[in-house]
Tab-separated table of C-alpha atoms in Angstrom:
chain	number	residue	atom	x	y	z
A	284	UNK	CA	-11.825	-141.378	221.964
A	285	UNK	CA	-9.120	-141.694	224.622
A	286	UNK	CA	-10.957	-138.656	227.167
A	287	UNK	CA	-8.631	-138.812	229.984
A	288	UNK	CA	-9.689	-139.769	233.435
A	289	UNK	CA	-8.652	-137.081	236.371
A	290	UNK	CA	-8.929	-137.712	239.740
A	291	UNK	CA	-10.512	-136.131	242.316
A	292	UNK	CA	-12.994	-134.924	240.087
A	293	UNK	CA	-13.782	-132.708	242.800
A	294	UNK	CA	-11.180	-131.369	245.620
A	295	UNK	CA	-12.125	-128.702	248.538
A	296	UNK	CA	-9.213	-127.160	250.320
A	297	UNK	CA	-8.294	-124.218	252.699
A	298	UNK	CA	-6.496	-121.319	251.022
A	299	UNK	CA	-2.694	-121.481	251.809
A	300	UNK	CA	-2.861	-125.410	251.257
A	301	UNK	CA	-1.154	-127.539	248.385
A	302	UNK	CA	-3.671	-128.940	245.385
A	303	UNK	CA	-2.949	-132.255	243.799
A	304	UNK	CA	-4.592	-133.132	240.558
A	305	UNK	CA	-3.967	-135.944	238.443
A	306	UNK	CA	-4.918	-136.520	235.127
A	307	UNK	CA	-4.485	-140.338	233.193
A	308	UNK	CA	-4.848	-141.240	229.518
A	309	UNK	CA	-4.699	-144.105	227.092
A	310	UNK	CA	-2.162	-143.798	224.442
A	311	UNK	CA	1.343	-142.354	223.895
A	312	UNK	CA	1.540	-138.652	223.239
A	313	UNK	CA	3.363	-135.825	221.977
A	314	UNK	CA	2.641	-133.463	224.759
A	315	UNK	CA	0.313	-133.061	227.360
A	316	UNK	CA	-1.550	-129.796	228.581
A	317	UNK	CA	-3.041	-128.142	231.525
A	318	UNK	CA	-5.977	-125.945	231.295
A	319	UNK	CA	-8.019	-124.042	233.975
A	320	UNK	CA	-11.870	-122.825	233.370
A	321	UNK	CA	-13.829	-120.715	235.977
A	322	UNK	CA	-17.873	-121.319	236.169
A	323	UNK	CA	-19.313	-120.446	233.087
A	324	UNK	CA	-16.660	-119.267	230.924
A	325	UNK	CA	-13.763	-120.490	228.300
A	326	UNK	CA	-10.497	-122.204	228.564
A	327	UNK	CA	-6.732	-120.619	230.178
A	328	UNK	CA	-3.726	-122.434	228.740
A	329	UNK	CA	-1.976	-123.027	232.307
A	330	UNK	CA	1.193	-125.042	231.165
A	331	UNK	CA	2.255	-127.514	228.556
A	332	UNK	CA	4.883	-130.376	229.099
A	333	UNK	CA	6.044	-132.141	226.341
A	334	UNK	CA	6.732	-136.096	226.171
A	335	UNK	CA	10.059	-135.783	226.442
A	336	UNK	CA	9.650	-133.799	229.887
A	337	UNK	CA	8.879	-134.821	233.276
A	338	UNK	CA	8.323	-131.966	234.837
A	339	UNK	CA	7.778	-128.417	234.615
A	340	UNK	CA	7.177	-125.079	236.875
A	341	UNK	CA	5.261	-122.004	236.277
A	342	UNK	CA	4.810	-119.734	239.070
A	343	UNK	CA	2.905	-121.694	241.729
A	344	UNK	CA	2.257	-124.573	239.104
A	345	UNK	CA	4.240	-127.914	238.620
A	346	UNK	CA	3.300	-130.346	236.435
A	347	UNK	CA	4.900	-133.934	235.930
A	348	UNK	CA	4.684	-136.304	233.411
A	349	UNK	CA	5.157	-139.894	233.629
A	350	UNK	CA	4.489	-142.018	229.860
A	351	UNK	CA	5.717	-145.162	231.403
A	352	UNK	CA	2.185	-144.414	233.870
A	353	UNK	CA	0.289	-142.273	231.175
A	354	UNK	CA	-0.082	-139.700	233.703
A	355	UNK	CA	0.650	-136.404	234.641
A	356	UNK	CA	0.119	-134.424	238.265
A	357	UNK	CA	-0.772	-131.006	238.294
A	358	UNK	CA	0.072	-129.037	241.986
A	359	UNK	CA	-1.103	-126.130	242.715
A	360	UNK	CA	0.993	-124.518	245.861
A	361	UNK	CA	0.077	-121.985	248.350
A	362	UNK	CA	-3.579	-122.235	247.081
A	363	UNK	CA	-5.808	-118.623	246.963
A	364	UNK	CA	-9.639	-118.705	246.862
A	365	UNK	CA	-9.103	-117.090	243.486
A	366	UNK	CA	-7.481	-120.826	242.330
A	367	UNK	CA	-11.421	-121.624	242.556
A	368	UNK	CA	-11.998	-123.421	238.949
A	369	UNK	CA	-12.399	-126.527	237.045
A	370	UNK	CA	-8.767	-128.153	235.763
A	371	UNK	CA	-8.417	-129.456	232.794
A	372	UNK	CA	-5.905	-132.082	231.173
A	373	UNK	CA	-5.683	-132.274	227.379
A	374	UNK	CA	-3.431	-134.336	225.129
A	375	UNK	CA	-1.897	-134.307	221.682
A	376	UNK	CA	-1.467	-137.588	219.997
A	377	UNK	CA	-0.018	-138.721	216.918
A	378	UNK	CA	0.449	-135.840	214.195
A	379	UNK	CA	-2.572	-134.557	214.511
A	380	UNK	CA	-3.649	-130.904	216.195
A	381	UNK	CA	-6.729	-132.289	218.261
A	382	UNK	CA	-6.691	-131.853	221.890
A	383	UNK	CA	-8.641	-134.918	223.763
A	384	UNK	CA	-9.951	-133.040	226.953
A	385	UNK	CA	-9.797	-135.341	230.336
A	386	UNK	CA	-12.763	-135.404	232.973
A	387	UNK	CA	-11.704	-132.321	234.996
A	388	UNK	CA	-11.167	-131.587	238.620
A	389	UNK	CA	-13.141	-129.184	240.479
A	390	UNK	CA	-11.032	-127.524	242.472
A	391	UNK	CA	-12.840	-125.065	245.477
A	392	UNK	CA	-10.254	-123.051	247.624
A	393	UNK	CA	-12.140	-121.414	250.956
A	394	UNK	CA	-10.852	-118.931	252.894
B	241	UNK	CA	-1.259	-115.749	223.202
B	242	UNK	CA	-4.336	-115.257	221.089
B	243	UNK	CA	-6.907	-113.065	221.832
B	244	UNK	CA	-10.462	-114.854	220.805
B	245	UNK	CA	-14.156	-113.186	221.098
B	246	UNK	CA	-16.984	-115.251	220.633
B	247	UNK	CA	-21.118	-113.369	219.769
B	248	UNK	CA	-23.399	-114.224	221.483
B	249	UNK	CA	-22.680	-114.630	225.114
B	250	UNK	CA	-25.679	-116.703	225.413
B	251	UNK	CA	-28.402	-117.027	223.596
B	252	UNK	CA	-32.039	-118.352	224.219
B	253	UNK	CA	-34.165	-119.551	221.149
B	254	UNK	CA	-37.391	-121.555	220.197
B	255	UNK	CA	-37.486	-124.841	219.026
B	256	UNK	CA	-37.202	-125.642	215.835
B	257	UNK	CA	-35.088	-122.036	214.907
B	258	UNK	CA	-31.423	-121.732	213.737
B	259	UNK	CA	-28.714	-120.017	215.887
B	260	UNK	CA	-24.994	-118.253	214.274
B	261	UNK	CA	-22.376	-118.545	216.827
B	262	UNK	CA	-19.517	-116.254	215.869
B	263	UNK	CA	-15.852	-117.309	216.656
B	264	UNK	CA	-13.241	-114.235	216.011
B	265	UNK	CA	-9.571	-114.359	216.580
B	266	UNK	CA	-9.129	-110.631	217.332
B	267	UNK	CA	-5.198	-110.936	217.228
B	268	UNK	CA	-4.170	-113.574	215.319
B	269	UNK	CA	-4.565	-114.710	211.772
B	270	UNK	CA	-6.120	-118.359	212.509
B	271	UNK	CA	-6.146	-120.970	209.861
B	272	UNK	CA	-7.622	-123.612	212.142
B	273	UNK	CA	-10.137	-122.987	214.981
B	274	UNK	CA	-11.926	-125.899	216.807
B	275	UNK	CA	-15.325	-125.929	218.390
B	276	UNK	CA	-16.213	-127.706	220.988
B	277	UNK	CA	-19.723	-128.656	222.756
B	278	UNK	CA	-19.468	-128.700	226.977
B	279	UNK	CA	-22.383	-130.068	229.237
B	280	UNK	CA	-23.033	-128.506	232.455
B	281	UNK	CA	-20.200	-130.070	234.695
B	282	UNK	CA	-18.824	-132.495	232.334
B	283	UNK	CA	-15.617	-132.222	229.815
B	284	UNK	CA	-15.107	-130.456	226.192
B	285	UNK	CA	-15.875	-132.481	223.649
B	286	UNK	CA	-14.777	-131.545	219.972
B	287	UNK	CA	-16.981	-131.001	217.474
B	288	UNK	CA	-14.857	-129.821	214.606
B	289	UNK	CA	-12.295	-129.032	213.222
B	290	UNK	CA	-12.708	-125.577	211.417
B	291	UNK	CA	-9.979	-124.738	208.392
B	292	UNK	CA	-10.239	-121.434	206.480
B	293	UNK	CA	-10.999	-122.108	202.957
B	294	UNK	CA	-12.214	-125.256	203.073
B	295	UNK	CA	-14.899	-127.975	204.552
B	296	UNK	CA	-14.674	-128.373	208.415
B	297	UNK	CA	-14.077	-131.811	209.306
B	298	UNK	CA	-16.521	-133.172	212.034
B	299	UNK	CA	-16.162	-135.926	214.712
B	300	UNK	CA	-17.884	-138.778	214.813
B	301	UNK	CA	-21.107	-138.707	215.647
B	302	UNK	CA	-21.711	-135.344	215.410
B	303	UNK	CA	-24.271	-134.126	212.491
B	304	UNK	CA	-22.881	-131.995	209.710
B	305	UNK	CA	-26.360	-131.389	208.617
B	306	UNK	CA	-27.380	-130.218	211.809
B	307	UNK	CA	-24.044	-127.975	213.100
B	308	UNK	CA	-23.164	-126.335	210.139
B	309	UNK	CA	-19.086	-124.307	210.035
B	310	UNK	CA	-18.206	-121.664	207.857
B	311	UNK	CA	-14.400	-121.004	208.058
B	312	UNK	CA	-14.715	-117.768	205.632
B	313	UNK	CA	-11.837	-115.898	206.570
B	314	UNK	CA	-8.698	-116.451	209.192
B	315	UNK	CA	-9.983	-114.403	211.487
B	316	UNK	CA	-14.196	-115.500	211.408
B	317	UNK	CA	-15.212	-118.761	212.214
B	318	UNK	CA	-19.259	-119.403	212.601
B	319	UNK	CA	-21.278	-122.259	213.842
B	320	UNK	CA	-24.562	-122.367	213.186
B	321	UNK	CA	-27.060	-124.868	214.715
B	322	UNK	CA	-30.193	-125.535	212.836
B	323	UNK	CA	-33.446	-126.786	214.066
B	324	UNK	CA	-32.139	-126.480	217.543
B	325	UNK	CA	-34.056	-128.675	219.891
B	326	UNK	CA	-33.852	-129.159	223.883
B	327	UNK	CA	-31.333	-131.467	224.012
B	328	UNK	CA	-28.627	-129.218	221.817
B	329	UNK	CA	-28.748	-127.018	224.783
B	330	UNK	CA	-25.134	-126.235	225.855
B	331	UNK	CA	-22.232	-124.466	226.126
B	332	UNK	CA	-20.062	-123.822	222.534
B	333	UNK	CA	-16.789	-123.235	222.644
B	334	UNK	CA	-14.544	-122.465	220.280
B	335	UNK	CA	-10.760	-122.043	220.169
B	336	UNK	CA	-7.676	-121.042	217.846
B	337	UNK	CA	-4.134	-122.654	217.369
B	338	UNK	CA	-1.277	-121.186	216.847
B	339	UNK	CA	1.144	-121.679	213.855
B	340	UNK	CA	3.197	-123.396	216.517
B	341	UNK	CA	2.336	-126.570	215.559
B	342	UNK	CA	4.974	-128.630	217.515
B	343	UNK	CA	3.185	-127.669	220.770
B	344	UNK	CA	-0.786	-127.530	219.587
B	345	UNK	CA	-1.466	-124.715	222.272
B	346	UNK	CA	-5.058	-123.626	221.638
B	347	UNK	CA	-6.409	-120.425	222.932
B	348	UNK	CA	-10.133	-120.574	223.901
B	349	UNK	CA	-13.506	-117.961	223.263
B	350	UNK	CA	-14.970	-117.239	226.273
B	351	UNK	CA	-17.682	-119.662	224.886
B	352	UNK	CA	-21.555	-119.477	224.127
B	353	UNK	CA	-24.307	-120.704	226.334
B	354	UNK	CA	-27.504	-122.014	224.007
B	355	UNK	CA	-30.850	-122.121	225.810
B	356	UNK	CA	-33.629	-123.913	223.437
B	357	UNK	CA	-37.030	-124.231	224.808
């Protein structure tokens, strides 16, 4: 499989500070996705950025994309304790459906 | 998006007995839905690939035999682990996809913790 690396795989930071989170992966893709899970419970589509993108913004989110790196940056700005979760990347490859989850960040915001 | 329920919650059994997870897309008529299989702090890893009306396709590695998918309608996906042992102790997840299938964007059960002791 081509799981995706993610580094840090885990991050502590005060609320009101910036999260970085980056996410690597093997081969070429058609788009790349960000997902977020708190302790114990499923998966929240965050964003999606497609191939052809290199960057994208969603409310306090912005994702980039780089293929020529195979690897994408996820910030989180103006961080709340509620931001507490694990971060997922996940890519699509191919013409296939699949998602190949990456390694995850742990991300803990304190107040 | 999607709105997808997943019975049980959690779930502790004996050795040796089989467990039905239950995967429903409450909102959404679903003609694929994935399950996936997540250690305690570690990634999801796919299990399956669930298509209404016909066999689920599993990854490598992972037993057929053993983690049985019924795909029986497009809104009911199950997953049923038989002769569950310790070590298939996790966390099932399952998700949906959209009929957008230029993007892929899944939309994810709030998952299924199995005990076995």
């Amino acid at each position: 499989s081509q799981q995706g690396e993610e580094d840090p795989q885990a991050l502590s930071i005060q609320e009101g500070e910036n999260a970085t989170m980056n996410c690597s992966y093997k081969t070429s893709i058609n788009n790349l996705q960000w997902y977020r899970q708190n302790s114990g419970r499923g998966l929240v589509h965050l964003i999606l950025i497609r191939s052809n993108e290199r960057e994208k913004h969603s409310g306090r989110l912005r994702v980039t994309l780089d293929t020529s790196k195979k690897s994408s940056s996820l910030l989180i700005t103006a961080s709340r304790a509620a931001d507490t979760a694990s971060y997922f990347c996940a890519t699509v490859s191919g013409g296939g459906n699949k998602l190949t989850f990456g390694t995850g960040t742990q991300l803990k915001v304190e107040l | 998006g999607a709105v997808v329920s997943q019975h049980p919650s959690w779930v502790i059994c004996k050795s040796g007995t089989s467990v039905k997870i239950e995967c429903r897309s409450l909102d959404f008529q679903a003609t694929t839905m994935f399950w996936y299989r997540q250690f305690p702090k570690q990634s999801l890893m796919l299990m399956a690939t669930s298509n209404e009306g016909s066999k689920a396709t599993y990854e490598q590695g992972v037993e057929k035999d053993k983690f049985l998918i019924n795909h029986a309608s497009l809104t009911l996906s199950t997953l049923t682990v038989t002769s569950a042992h310790p070590e298939d102790s996790s966390f099932y997840i399952c998700s949906v996809q959209t009929r957008d299938l230029i993007y892929n964007e899944q939309f994810f059960g709030p998952g299924t913790r199995l005990t076995v002791l």
